[in-house]
Short mmCIF file of C-alpha atoms and ligand atoms in Angstrom, two decimals:
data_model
loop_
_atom_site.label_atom_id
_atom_site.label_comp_id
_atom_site.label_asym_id
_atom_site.label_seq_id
_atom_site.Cartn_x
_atom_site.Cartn_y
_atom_site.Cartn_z
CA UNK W 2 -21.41 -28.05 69.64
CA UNK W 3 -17.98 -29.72 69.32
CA UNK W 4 -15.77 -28.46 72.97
CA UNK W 5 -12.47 -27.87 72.78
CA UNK W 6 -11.86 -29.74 75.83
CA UNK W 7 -8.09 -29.40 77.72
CA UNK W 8 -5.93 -32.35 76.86
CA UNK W 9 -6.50 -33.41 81.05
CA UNK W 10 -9.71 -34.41 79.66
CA UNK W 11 -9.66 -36.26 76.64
CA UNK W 12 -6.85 -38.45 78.26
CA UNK W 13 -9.36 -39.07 81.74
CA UNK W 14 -11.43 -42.31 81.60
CA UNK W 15 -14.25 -43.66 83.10
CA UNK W 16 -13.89 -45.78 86.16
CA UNK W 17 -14.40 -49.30 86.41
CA UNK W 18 -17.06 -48.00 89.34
CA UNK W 19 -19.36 -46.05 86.49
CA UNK W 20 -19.73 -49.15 84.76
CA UNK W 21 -21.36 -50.82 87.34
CA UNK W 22 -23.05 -47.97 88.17
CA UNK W 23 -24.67 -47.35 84.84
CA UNK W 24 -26.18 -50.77 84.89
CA UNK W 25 -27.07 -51.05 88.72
CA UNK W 26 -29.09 -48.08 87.64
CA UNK W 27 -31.07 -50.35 85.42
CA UNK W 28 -31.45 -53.13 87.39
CA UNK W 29 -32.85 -52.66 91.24
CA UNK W 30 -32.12 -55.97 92.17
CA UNK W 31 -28.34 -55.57 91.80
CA UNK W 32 -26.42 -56.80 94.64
CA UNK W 33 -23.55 -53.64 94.59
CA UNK W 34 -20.36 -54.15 96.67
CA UNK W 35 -18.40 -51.60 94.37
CA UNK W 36 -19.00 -48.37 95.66
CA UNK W 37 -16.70 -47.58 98.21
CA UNK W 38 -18.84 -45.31 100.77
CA UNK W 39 -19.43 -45.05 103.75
CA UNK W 40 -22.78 -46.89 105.83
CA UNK W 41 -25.17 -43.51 106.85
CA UNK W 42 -26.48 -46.26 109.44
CA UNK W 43 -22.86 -44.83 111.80
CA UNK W 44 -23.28 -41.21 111.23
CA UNK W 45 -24.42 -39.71 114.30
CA UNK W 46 -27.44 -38.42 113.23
CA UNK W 47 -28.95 -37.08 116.41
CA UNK W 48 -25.48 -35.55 117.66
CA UNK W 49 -25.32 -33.55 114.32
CA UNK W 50 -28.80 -32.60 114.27
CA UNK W 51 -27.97 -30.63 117.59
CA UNK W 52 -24.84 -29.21 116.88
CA UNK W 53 -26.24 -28.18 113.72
CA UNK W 54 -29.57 -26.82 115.27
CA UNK W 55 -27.51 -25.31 118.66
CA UNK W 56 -24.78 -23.36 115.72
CA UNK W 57 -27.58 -21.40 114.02
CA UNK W 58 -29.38 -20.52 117.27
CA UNK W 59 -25.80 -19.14 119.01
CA UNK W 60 -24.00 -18.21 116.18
CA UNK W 61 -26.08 -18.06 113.12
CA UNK W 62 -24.93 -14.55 111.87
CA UNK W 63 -21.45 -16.07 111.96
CA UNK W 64 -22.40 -19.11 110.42
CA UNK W 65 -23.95 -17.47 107.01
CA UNK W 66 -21.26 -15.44 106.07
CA UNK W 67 -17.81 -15.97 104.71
CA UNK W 68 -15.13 -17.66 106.64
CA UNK W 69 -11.13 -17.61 106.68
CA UNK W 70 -9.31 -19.56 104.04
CA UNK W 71 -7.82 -21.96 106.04
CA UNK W 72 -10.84 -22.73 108.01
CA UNK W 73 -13.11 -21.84 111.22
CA UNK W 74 -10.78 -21.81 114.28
CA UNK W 75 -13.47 -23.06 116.37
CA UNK W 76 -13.38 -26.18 114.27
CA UNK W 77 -9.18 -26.40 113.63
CA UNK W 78 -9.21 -26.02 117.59
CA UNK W 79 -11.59 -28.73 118.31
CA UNK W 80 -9.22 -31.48 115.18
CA UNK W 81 -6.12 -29.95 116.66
CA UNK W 82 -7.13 -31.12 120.22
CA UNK W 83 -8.19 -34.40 118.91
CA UNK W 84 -4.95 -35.01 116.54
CA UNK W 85 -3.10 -34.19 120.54
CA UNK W 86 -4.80 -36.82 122.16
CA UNK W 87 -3.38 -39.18 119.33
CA UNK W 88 0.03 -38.05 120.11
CA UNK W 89 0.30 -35.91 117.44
CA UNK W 90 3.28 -33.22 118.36
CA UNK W 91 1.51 -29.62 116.96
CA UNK W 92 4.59 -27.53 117.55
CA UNK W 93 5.80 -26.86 114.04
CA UNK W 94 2.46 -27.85 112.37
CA UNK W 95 -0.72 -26.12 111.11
CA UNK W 96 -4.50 -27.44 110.44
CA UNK W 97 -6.03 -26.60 107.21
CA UNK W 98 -9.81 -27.39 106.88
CA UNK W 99 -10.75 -28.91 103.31
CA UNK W 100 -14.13 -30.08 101.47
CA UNK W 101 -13.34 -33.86 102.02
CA UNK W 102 -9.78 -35.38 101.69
CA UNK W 103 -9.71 -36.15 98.21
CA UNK W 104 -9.54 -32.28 97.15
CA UNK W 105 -6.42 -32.70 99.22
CA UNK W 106 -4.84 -34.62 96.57
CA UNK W 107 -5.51 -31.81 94.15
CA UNK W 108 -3.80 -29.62 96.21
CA UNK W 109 -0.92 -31.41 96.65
CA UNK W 110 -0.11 -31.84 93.15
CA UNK W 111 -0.87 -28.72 92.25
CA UNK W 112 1.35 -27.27 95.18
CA UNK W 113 4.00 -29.82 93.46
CA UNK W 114 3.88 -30.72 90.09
CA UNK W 115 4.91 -29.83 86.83
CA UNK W 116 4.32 -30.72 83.99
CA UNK W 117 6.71 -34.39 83.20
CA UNK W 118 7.16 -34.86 87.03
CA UNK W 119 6.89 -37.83 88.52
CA UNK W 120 4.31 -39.17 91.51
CA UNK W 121 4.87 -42.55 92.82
CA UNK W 122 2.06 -44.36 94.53
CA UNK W 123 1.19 -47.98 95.52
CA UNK W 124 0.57 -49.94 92.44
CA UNK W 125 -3.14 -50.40 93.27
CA UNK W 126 -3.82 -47.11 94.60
CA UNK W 127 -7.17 -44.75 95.17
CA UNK W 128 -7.88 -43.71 91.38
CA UNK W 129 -7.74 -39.92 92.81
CA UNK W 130 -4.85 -40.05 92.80
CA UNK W 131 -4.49 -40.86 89.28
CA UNK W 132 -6.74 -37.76 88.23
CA UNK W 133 -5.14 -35.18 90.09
CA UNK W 134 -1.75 -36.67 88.67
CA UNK W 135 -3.43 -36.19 85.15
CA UNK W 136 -4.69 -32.87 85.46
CA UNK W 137 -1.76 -31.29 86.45
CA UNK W 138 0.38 -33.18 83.42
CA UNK W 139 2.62 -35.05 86.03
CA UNK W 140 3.11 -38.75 85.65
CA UNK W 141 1.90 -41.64 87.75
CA UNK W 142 4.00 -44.49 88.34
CA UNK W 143 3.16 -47.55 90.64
CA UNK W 144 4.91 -49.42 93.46
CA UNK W 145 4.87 -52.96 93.87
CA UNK W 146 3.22 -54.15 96.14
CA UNK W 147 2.65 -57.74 98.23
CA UNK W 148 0.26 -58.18 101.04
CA UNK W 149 2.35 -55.80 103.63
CA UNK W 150 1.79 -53.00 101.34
CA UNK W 151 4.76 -51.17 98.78
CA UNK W 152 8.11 -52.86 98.97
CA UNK W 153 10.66 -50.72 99.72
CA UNK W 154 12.93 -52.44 97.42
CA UNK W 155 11.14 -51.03 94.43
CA UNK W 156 10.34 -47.90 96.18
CA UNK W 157 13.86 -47.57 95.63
CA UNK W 158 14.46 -48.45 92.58
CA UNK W 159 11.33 -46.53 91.19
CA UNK W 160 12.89 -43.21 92.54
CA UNK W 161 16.12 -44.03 91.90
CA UNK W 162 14.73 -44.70 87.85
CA UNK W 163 12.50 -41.23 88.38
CA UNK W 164 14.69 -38.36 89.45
CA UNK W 165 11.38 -36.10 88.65
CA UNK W 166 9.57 -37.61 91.31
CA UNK W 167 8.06 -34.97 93.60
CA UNK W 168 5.88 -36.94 96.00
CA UNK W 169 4.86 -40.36 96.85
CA UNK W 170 1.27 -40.95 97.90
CA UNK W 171 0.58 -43.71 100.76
CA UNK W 172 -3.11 -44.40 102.37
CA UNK W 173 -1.08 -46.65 104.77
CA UNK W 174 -3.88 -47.76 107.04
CA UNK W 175 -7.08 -49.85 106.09
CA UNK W 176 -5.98 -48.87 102.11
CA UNK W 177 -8.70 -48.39 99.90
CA UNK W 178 -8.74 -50.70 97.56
CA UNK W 179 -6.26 -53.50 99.52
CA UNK W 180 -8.04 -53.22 103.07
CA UNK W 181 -3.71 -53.66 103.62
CA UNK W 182 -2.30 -51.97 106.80
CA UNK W 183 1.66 -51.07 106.15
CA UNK W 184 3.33 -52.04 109.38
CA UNK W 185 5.53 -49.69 111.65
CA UNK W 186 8.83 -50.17 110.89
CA UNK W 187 7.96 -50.31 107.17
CA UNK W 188 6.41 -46.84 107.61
CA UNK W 189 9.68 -46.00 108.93
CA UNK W 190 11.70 -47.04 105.96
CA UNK W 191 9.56 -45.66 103.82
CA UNK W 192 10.56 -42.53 105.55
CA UNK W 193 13.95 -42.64 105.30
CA UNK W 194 13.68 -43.28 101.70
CA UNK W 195 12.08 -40.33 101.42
CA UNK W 196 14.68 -38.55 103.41
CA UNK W 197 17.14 -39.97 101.43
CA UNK W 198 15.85 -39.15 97.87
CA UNK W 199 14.63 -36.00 98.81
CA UNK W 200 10.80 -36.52 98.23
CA UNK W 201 7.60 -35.40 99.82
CA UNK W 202 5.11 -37.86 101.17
CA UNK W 203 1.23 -37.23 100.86
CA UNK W 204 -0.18 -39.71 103.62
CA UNK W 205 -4.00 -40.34 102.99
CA UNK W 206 -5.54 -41.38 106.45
CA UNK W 207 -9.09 -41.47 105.95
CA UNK W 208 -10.11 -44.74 107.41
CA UNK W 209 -7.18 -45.49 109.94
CA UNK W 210 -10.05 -44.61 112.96
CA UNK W 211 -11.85 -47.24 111.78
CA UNK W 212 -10.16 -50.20 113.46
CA UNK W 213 -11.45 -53.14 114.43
CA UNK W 214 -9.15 -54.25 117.36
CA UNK W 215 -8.25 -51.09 118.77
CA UNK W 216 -4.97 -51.28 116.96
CA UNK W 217 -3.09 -47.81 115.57
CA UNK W 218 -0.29 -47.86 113.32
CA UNK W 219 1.85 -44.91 114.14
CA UNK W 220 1.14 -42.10 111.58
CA UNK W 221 4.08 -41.38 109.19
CA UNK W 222 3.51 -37.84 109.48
CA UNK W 223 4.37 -38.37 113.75
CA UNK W 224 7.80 -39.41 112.76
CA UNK W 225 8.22 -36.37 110.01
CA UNK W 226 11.19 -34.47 111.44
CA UNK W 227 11.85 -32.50 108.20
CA UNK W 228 8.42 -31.28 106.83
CA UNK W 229 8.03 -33.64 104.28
CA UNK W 230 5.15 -35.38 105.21
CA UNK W 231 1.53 -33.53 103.81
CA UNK W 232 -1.39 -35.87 106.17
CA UNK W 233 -4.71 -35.71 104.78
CA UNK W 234 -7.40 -37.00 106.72
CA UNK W 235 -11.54 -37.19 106.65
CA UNK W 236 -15.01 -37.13 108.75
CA UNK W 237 -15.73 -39.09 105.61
CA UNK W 238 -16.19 -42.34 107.02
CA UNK W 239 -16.49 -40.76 110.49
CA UNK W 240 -19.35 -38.14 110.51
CA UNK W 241 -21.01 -37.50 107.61
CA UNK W 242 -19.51 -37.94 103.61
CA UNK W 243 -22.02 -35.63 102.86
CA UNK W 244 -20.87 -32.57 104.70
CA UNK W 245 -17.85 -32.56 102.97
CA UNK W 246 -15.12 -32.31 105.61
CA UNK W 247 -11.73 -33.76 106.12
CA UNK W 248 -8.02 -31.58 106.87
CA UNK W 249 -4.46 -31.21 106.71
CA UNK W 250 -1.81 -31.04 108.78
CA UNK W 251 1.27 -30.05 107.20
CA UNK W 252 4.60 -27.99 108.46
CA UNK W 253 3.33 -24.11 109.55
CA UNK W 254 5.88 -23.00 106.66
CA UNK W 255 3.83 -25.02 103.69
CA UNK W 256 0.64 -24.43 104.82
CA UNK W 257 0.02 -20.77 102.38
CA UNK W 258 1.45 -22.98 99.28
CA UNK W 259 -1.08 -25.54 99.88
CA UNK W 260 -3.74 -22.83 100.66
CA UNK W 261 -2.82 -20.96 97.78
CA UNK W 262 -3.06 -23.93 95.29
CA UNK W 263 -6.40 -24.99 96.14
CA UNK W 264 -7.82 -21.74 93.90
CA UNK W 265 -11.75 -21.36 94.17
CA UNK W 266 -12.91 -24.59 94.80
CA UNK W 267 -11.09 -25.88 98.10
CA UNK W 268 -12.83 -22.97 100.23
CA UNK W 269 -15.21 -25.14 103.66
CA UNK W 270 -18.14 -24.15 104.25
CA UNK W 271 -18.99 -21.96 107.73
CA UNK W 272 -21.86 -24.15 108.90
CA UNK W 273 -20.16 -27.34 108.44
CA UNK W 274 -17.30 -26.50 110.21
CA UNK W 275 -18.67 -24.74 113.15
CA UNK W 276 -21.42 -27.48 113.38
CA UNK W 277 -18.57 -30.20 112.74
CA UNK W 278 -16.87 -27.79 115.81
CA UNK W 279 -20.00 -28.46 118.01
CA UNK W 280 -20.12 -31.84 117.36
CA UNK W 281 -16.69 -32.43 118.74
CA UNK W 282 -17.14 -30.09 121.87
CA UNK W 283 -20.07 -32.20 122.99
CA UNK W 284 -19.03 -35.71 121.83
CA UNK W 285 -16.24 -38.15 122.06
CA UNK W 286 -15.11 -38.85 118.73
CA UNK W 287 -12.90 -41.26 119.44
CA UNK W 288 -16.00 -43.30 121.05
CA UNK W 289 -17.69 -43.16 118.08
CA UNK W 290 -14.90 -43.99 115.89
CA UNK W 291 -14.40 -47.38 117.83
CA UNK W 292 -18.63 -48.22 117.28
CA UNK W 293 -18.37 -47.58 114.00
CA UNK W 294 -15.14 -50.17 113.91
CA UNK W 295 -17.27 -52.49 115.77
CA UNK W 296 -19.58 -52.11 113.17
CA UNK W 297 -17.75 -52.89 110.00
CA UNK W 298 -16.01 -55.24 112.26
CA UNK W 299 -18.82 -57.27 111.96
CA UNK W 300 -19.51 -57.15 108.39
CA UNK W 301 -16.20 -57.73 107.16
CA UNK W 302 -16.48 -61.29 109.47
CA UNK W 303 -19.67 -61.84 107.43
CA UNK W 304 -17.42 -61.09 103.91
CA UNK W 305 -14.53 -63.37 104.97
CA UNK W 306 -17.02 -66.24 106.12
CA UNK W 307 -18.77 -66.37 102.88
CA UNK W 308 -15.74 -66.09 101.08
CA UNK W 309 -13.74 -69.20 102.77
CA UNK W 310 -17.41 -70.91 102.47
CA UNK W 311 -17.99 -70.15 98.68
CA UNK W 312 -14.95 -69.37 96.83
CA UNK W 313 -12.55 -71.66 95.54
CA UNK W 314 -9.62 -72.39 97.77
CA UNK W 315 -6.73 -71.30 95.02
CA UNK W 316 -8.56 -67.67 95.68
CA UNK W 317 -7.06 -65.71 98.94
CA UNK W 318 -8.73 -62.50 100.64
CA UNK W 319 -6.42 -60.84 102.35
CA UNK W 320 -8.12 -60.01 105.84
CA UNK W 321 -8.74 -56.26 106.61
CA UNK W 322 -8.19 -55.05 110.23
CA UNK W 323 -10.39 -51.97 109.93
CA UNK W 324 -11.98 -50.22 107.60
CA UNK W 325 -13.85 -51.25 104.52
CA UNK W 326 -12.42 -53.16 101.82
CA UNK W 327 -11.43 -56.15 101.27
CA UNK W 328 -8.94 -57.52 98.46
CA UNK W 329 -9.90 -61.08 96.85
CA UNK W 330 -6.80 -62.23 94.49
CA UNK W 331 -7.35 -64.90 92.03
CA UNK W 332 -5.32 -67.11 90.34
CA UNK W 333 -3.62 -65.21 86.95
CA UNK W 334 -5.11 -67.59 84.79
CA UNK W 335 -8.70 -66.45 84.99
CA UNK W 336 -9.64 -63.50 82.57
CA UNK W 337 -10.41 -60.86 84.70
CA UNK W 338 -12.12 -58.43 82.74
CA UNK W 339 -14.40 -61.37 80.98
CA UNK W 340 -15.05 -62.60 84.62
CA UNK W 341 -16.18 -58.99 85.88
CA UNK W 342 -18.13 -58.48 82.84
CA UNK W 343 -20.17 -61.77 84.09
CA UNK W 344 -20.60 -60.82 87.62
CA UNK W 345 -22.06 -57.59 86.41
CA UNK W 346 -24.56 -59.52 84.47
CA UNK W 347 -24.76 -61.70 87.72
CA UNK W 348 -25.98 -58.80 89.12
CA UNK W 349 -22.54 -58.72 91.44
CA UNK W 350 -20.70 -55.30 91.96
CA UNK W 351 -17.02 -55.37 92.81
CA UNK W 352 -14.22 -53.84 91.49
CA UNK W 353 -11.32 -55.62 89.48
CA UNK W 354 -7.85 -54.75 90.28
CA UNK W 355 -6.89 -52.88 86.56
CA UNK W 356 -9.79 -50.04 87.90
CA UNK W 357 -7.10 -49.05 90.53
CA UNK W 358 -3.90 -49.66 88.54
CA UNK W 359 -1.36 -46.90 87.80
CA UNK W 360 -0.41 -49.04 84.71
CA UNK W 361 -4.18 -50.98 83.56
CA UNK W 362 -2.94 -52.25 80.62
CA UNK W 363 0.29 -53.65 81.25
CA UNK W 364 -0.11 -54.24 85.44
CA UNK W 365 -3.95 -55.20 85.33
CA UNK W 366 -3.55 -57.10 88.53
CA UNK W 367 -5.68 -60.30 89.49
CA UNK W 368 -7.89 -59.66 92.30
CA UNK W 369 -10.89 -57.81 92.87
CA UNK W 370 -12.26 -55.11 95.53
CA UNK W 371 -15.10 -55.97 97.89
CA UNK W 372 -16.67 -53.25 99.67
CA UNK W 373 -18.47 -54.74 102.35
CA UNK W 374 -19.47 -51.41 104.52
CA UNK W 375 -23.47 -51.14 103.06
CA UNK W 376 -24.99 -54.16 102.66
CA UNK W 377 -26.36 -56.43 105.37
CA UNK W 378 -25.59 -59.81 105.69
CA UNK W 379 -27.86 -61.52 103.22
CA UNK W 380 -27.44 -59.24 100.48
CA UNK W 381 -23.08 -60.28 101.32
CA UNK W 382 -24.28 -63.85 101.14
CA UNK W 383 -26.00 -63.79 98.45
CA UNK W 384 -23.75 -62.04 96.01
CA UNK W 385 -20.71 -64.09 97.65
CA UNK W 386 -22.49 -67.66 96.82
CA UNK W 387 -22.80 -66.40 92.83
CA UNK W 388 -19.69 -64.90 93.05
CA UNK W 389 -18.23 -68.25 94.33
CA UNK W 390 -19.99 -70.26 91.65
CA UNK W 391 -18.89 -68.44 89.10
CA UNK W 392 -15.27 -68.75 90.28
CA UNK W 393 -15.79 -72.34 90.92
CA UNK W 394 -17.05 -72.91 87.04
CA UNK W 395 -13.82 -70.90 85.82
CA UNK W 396 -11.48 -72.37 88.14
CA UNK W 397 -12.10 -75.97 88.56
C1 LIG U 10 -8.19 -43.53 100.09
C2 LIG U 10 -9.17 -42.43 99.97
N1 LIG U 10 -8.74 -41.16 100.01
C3 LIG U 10 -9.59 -40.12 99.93
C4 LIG U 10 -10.94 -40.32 99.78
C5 LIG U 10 -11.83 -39.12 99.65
O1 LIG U 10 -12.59 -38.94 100.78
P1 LIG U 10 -13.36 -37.59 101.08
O2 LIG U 10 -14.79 -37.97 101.16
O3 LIG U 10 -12.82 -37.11 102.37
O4 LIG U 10 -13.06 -36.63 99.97
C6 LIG U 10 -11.45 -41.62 99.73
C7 LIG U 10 -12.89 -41.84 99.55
O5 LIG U 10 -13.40 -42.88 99.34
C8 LIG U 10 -10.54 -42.69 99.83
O6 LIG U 10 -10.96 -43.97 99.80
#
């Protein structure tokens, strides 16, 4: 049968991450630092085993039926006491429980966008963001960037050359694909551009727990006076990706558009939440948070070691301080696509910088994506010293 797909469709593409993936799947011996996900090794297992098994014994009835739109209160009650403790000031603001962040981005731009409107976002951004851009017809258009994150110069002028532009959308902490954290008092400018131009600001926090010095960045959304600042964050990288849990907090007034945009597929599910609730009645989250850091704390040493051992010197990482990525750029002169194509057939999995482009095919980029959160230590080596060699045979 020939479907008559909706033009969303036929303009999507295929990540740079189902490439790999489709030959990975062929070959078991593939050393994969592409996917961006999680290590199941820091979900509390045990901890969620009880909550889970302690939910259906107390409150099982409860638990198998429908819920509220916006969420369980038992479970916005235990996030909103944990987003206090971080200083966030609740007053004017309201929790809204959602199947992971990334559905978040859907909402937003459906809550939004039209058709022809505009959202800005980092250059190399989270490629979400580029489909829920595309299926609402609005139009993506990237930031430069350095190695502080955006530059507000071109934030700027991008707004100032895109009247249309509706929201701009920021993971500003640990970024996924960078590993970049944007510094305070650039989060503050970027705020007062926003006041300024009149623009909504989608902040994507889904790894900013995960430091590994102990160091916070201020939250945009804590210095949002006017409303303007949607925060999205996830149990992702936390919890469990699995479960499916993340939330907004956004001004009490928005909160029904969002709700209301999500249509049938944003609904959490009951046992989730109220075992998610559990979890956080009986547990210090914030403890686990800093093991986990700890943990990739560790790996991402192992990454950066094996890069400053392997790789050529005209190739620079830029160091993550949390997190799970980490950003290699390379000199312009090597073909990036050609060179991916190799390390693929290496049997190397990372990510080259056009995959998170808003602009591929004139921006591609030259760096490439290392996720570094799975794999121990000798797989990193391993795929680090080919990687290297490779470079090496281009560059020298
Ligand atoms: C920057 C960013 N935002 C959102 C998400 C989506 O996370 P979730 O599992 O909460 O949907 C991811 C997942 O990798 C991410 O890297």
């Amino acid at each position: 049968m020939e479907y008559k797909l909706a033009d969303q469709l036929k303009n999507a593409h295929p990540t740079a991450i189902r490439k790999i993936y489709m030959y990975a799947c062929d070959h078991p011996e593939f050393l994969d630092l592409s996917i961006g996900e999680p290590s199941a090794d820091t979900f509390p297992l045990k901890e969620i085993a009880e909550a889970s098994r302690d939910m259906y014994e107390n409150n099982g009835k409860v638990a198998l039926a429908y819920g509220p739109y916006a969420g369980m209160d038992d479970c916005i009650d235990e996030i909103r006491k944990w987003v206090e403790r971080r200083g966030f000031d609740m007053t004017n603001e309201a929790i809204e429980m959602l199947p992971g962040s990334g559905h978040g981005m859907d909402n937003m731009a459906n809550t939004f966008c039209n058709e022809g409107d505009v959202i800005l976002a980092e250059r190399f951004a989270y490629p979400g963001i580029q489909n829920a851009a595309r299926m609402v017809g609005a139009k993506l258009v990237g930031v430069d960037m350095d190695d502080t994150g955006i530059i507000i110069e071109d934030l700027e002028k991008k707004v100032k050359e895109n009247p249309r532009t509706k929201f701009l959308y920021l993971c500003p902490s640990f970024s996924n694909p960078t590993g970049i954290t944007i510094s305070n008092e650039k989060r503050k400018a970027i705020y007062e551009i926003a006041q300024k131009y009149d623009f909504m600001i989608y902040e994507d926090d889904p790894y900013s727990r995960l430091s590994f010095d102990g160091d916070f960045k201020t939250e945009i959304k804590k210095l949002d006076t006017d409303g303007r600042v949607v925060y999205a964050a996830s149990l992702s990288k936390i919890v469990s990706s699995g479960m499916r849990i993340g939330f907004f907090i956004c001004n009490k007034d928005l909160r029904q558009y969002l709700e209301m945009s999500q249509g049938n597929a944003g609904v959490q599910s009951v046992p989730v939440m109220l075992t998610v609730a559990n979890y956080m009645k009986h547990n210090d989250i914030e403890a686990h948070c800093r093991k986990v850091g700890e943990y990739y704390k560790k790996k991402a040493d192992c990454l950066l070691e094996c890069i400053d051992k392997y790789f050529p010197k005209s190739c620079k990482a830029i160091t993550p301080k949390g997190g799970i990525f980490a950003w290699v750029e390379v000199p312009e002169t090597l073909d990036l696509e050609e060179t991916w194509d190799e390390l693929i057939h290496a049997n190397v999995g990372v990510v080259p910088s056009f995959g998170f482009s808003s602009d591929p095919d004139t921006i591609p980029g030259n760096a490439f994506r290392i996720c570094y959160s799975t794999q121990p230590p000798e797989v990193i080596d391993e795929a680090m010293k080919i990687m290297g060699n490779l470079l090496h045979s281009k560059l020298d």
